[in-house]
PDB file of N, CA and C in Angstrom:
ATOM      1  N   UNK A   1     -36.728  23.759  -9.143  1.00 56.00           N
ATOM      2  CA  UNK A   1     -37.015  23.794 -10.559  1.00 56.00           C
ATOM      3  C   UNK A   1     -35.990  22.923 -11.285  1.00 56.00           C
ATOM      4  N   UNK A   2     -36.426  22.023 -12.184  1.00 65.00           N
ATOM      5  CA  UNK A   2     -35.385  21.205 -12.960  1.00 65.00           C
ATOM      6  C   UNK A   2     -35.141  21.665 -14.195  1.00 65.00           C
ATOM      7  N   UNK A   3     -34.522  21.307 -14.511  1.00 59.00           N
ATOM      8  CA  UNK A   3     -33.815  22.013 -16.163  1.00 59.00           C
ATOM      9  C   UNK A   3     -34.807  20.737 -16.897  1.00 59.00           C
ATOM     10  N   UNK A   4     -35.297  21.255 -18.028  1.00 70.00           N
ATOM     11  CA  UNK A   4     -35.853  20.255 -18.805  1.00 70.00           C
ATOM     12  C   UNK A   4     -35.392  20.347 -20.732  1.00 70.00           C
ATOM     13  N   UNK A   5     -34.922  21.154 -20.583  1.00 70.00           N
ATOM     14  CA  UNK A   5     -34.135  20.685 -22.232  1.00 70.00           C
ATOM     15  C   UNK A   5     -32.793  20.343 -22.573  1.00 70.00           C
ATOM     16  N   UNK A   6     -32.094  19.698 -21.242  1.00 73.00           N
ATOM     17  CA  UNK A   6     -30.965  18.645 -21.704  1.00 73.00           C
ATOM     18  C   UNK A   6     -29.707  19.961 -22.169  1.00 73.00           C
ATOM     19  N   UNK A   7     -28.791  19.929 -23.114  1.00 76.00           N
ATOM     20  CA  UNK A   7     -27.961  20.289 -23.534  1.00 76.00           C
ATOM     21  C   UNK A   7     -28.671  21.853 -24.375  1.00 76.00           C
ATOM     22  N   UNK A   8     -29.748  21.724 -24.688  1.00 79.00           N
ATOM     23  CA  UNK A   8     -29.883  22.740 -25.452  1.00 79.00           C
ATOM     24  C   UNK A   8     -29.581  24.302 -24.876  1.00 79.00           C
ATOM     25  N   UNK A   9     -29.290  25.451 -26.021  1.00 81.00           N
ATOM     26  CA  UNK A   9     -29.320  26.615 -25.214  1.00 81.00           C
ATOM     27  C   UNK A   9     -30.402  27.092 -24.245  1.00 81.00           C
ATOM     28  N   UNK A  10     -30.167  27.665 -23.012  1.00 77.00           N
ATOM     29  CA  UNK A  10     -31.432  28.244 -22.484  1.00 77.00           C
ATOM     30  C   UNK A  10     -30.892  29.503 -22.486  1.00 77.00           C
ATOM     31  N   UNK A  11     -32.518  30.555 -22.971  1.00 81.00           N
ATOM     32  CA  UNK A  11     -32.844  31.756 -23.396  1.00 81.00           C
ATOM     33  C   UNK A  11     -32.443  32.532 -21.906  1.00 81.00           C
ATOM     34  N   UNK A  12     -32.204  33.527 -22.190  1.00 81.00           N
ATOM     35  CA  UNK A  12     -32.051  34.343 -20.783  1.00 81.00           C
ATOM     36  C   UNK A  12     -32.638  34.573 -19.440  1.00 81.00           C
ATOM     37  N   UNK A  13     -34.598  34.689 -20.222  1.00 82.00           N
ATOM     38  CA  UNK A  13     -35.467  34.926 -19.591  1.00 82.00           C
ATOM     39  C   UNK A  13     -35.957  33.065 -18.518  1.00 82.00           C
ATOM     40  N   UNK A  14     -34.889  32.098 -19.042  1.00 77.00           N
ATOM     41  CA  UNK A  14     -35.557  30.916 -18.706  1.00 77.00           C
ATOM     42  C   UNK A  14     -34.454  30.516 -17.542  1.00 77.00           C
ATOM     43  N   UNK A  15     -33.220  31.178 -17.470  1.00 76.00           N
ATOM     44  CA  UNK A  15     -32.380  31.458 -16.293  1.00 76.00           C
ATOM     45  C   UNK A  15     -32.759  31.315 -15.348  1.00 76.00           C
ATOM     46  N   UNK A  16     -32.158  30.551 -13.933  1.00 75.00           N
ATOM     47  CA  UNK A  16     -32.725  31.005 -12.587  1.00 75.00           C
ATOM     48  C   UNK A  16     -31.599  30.620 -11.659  1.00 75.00           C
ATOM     49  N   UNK A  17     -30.429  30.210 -12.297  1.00 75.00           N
ATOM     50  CA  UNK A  17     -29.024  30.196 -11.410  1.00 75.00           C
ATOM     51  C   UNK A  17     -28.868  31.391 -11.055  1.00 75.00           C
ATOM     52  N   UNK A  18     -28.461  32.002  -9.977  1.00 80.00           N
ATOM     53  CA  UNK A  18     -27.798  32.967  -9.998  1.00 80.00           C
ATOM     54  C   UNK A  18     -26.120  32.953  -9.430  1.00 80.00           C
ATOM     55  N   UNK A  19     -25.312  34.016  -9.613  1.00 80.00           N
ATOM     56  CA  UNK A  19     -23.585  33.513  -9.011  1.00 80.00           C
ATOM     57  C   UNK A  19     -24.129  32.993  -7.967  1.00 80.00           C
ATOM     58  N   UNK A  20     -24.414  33.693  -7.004  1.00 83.00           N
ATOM     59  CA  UNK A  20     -24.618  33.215  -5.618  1.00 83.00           C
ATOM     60  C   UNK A  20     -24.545  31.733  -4.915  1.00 83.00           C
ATOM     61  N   UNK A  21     -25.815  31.117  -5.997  1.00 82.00           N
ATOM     62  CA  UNK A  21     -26.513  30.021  -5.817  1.00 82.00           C
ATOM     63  C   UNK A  21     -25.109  29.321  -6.929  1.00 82.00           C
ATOM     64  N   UNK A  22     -24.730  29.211  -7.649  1.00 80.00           N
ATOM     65  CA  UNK A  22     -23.437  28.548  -8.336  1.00 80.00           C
ATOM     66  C   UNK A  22     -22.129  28.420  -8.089  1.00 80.00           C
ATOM     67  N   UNK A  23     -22.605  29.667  -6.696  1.00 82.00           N
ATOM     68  CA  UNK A  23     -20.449  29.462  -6.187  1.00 82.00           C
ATOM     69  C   UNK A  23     -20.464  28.471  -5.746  1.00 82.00           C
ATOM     70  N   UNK A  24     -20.510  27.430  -4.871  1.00 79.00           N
ATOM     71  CA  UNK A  24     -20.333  26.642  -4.024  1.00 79.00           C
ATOM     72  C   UNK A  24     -20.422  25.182  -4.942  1.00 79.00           C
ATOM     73  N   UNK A  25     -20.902  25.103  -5.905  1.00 77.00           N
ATOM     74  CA  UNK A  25     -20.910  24.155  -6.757  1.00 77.00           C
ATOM     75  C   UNK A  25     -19.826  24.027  -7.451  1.00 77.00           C
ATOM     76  N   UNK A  26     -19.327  25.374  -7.973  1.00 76.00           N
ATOM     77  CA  UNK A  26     -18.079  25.655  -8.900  1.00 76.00           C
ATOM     78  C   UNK A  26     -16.519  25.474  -8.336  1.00 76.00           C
ATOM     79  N   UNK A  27     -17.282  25.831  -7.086  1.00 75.00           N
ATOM     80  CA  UNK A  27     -15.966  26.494  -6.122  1.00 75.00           C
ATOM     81  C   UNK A  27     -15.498  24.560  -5.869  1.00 75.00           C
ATOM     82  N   UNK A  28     -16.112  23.673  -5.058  1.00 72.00           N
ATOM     83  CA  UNK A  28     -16.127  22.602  -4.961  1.00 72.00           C
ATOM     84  C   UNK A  28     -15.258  21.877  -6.068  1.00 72.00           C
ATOM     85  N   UNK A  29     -15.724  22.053  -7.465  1.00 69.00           N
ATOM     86  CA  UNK A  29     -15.481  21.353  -8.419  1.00 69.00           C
ATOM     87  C   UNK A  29     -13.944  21.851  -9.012  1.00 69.00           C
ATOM     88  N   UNK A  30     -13.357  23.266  -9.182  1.00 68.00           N
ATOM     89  CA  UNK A  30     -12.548  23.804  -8.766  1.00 68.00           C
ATOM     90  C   UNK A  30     -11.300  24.007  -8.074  1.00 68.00           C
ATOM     91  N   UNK A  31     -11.658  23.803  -6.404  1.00 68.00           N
ATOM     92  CA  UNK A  31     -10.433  23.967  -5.471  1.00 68.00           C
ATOM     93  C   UNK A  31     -10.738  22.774  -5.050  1.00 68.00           C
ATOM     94  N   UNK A  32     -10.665  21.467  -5.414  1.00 68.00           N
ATOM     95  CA  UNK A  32     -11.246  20.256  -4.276  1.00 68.00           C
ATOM     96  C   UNK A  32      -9.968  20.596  -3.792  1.00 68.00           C
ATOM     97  N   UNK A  33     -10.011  20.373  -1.864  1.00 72.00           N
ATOM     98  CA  UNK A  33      -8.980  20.071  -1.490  1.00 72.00           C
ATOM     99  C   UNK A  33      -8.307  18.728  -0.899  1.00 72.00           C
ATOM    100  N   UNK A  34      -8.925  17.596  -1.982  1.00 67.00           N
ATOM    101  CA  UNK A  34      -8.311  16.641  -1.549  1.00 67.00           C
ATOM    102  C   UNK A  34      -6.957  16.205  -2.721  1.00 67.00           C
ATOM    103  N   UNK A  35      -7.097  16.591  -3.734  1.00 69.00           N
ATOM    104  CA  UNK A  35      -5.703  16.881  -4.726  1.00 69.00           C
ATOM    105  C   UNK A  35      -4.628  17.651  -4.212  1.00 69.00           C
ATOM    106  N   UNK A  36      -5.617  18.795  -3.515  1.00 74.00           N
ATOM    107  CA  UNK A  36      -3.971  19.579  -2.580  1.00 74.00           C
ATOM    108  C   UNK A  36      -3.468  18.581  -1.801  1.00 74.00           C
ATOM    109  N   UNK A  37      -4.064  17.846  -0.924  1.00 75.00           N
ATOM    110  CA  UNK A  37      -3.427  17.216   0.348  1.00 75.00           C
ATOM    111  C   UNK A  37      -2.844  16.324  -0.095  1.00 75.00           C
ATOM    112  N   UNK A  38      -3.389  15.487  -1.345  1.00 70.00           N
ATOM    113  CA  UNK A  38      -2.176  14.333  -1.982  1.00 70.00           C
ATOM    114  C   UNK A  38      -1.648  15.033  -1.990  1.00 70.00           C
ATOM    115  N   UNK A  39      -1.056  16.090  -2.941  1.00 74.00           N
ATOM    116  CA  UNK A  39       0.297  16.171  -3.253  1.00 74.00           C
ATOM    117  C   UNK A  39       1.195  16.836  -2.277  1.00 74.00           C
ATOM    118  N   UNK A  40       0.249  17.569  -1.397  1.00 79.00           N
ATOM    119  CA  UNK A  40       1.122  17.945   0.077  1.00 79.00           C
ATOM    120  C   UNK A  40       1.771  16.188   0.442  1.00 79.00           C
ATOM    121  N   UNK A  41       1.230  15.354   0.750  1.00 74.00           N
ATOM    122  CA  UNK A  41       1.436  14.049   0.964  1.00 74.00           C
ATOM    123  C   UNK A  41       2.692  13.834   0.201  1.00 74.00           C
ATOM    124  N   UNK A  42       2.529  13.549  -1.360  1.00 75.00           N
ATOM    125  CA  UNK A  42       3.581  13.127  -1.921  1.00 75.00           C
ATOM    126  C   UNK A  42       4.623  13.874  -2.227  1.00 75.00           C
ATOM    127  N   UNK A  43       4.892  15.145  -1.693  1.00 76.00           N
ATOM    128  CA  UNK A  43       5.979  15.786  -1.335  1.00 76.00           C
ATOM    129  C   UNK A  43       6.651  15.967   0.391  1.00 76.00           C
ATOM    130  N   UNK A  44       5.986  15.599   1.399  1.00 84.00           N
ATOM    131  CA  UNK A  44       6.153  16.090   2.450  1.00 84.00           C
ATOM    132  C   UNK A  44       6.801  13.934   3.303  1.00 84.00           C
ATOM    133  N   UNK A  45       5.940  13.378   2.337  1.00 80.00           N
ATOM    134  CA  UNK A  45       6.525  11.741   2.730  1.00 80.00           C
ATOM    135  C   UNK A  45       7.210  11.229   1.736  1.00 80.00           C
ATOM    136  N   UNK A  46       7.564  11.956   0.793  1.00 82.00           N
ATOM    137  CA  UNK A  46       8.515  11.368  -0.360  1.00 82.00           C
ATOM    138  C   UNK A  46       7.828  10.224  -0.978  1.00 82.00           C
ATOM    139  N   UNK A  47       6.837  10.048  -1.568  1.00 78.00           N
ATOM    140  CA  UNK A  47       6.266   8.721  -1.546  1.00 78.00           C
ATOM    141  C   UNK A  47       7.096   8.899  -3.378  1.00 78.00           C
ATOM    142  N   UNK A  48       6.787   7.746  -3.699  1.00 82.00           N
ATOM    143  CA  UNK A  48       7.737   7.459  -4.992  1.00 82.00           C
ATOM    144  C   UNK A  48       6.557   7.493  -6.222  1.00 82.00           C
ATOM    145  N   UNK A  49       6.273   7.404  -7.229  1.00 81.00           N
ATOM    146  CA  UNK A  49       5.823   8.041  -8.498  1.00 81.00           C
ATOM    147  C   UNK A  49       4.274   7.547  -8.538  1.00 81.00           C
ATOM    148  N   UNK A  50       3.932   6.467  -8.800  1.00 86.00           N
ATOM    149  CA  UNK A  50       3.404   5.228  -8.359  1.00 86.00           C
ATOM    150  C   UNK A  50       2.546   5.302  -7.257  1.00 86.00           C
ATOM    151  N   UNK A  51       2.847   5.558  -6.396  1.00 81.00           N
ATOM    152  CA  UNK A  51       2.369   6.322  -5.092  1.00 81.00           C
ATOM    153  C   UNK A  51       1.781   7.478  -4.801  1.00 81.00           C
ATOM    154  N   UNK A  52       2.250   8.535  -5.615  1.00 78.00           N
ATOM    155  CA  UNK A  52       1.476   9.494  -5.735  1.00 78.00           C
ATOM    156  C   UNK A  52       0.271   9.496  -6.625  1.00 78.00           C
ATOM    157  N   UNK A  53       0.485   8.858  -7.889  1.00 80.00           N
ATOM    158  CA  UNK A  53      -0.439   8.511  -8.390  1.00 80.00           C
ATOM    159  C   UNK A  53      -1.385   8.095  -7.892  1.00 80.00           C
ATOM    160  N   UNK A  54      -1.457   7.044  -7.172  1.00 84.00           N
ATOM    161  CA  UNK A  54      -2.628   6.622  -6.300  1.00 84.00           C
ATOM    162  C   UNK A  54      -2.993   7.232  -5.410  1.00 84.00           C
ATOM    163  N   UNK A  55      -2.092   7.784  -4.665  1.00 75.00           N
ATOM    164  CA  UNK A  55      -3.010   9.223  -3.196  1.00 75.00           C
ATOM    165  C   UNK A  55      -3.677  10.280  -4.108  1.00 75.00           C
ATOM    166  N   UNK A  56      -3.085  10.611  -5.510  1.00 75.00           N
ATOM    167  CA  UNK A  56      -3.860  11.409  -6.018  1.00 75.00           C
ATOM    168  C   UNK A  56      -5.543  10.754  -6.693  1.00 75.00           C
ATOM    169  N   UNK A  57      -5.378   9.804  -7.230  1.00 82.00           N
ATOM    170  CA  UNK A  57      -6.194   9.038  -7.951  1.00 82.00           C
ATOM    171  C   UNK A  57      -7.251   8.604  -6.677  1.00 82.00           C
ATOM    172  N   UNK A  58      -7.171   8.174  -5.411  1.00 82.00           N
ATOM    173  CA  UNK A  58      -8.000   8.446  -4.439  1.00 82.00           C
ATOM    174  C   UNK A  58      -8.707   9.597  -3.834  1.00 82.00           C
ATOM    175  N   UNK A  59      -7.961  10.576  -3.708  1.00 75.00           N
ATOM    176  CA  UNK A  59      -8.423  11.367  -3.573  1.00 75.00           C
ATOM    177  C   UNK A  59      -9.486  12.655  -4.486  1.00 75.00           C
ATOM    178  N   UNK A  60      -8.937  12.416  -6.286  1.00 78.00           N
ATOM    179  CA  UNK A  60     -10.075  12.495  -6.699  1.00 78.00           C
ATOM    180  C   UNK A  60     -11.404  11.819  -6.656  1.00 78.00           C
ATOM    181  N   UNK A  61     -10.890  10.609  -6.166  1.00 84.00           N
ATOM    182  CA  UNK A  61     -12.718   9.324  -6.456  1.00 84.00           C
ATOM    183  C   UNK A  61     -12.744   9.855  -5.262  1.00 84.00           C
ATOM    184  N   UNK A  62     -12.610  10.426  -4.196  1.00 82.00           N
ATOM    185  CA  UNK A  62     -13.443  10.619  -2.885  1.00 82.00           C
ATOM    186  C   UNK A  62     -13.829  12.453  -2.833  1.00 82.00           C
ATOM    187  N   UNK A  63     -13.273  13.182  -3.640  1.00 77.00           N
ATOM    188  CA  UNK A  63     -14.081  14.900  -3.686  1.00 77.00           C
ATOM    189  C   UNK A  63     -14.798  14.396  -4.846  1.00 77.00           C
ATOM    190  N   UNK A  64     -14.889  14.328  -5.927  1.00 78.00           N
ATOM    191  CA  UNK A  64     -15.712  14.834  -7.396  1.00 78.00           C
ATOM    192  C   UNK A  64     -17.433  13.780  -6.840  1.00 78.00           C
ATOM    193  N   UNK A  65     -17.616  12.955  -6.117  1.00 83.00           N
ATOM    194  CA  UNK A  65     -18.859  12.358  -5.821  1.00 83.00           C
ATOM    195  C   UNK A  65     -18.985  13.758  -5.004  1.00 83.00           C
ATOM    196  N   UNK A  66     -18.213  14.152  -4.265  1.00 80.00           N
ATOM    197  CA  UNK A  66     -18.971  15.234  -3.279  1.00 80.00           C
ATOM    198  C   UNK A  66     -19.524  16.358  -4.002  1.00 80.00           C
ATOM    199  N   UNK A  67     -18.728  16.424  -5.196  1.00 75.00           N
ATOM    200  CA  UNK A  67     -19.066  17.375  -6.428  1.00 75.00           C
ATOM    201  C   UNK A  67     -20.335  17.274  -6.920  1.00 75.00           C
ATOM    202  N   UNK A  68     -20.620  16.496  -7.030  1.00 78.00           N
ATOM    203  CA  UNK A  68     -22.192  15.749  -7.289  1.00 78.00           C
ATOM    204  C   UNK A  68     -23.272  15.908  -6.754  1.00 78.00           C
ATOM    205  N   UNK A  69     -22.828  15.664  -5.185  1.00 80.00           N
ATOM    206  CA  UNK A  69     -23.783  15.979  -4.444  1.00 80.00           C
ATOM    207  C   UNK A  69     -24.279  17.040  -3.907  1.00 80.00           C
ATOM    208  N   UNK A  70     -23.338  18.307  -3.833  1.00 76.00           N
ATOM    209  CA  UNK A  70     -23.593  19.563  -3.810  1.00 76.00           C
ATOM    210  C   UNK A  70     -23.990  19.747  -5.170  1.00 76.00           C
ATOM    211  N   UNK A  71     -24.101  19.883  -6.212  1.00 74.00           N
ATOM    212  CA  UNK A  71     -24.782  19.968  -7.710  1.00 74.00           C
ATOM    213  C   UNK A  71     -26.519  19.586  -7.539  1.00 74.00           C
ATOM    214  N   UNK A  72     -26.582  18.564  -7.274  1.00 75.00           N
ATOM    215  CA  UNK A  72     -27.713  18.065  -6.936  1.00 75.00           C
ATOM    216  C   UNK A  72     -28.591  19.180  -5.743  1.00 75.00           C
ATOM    217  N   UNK A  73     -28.027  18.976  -4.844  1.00 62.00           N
ATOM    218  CA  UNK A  73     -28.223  20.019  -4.087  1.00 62.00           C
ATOM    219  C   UNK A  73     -28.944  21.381  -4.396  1.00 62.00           C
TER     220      UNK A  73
END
């Protein structure tokens, strides 16, 4: 079933997420664990400021597409 009114409120009765079916989407978007492992990285190799920035900044562009695709899903 697709959502068809965009941003607007939907009424209660027009609901059909349930938690169940939304953990794994949330949870994903949430705990990615590729932000943990940078910064495990840029504490555990000393990488310098600059550096972390970028293991972090990679590692978001490689979970939040996965974010997507479980959404879609």
């Amino acid at each position: 079933m697709r959502e068809r009114r965009g941003i607007d409120q939907i009424t209660t009765d027009e609901r059909h997420g349930t938690p169940g079916q939304l953990f794994w989407p949330w949870t994903a978007a949430n705990l990615s664990l590729f932000p943990v492992t940078s910064g495990i990285f840029v504490v555990t190799l000393g990488l310098d400021w600059w550096s972390a920035v970028f293991a972090v900044v990679v590692g978001l562009a490689i979970s939040y597409p996965l974010v997507g695709v479980t959404a879609v899903a």
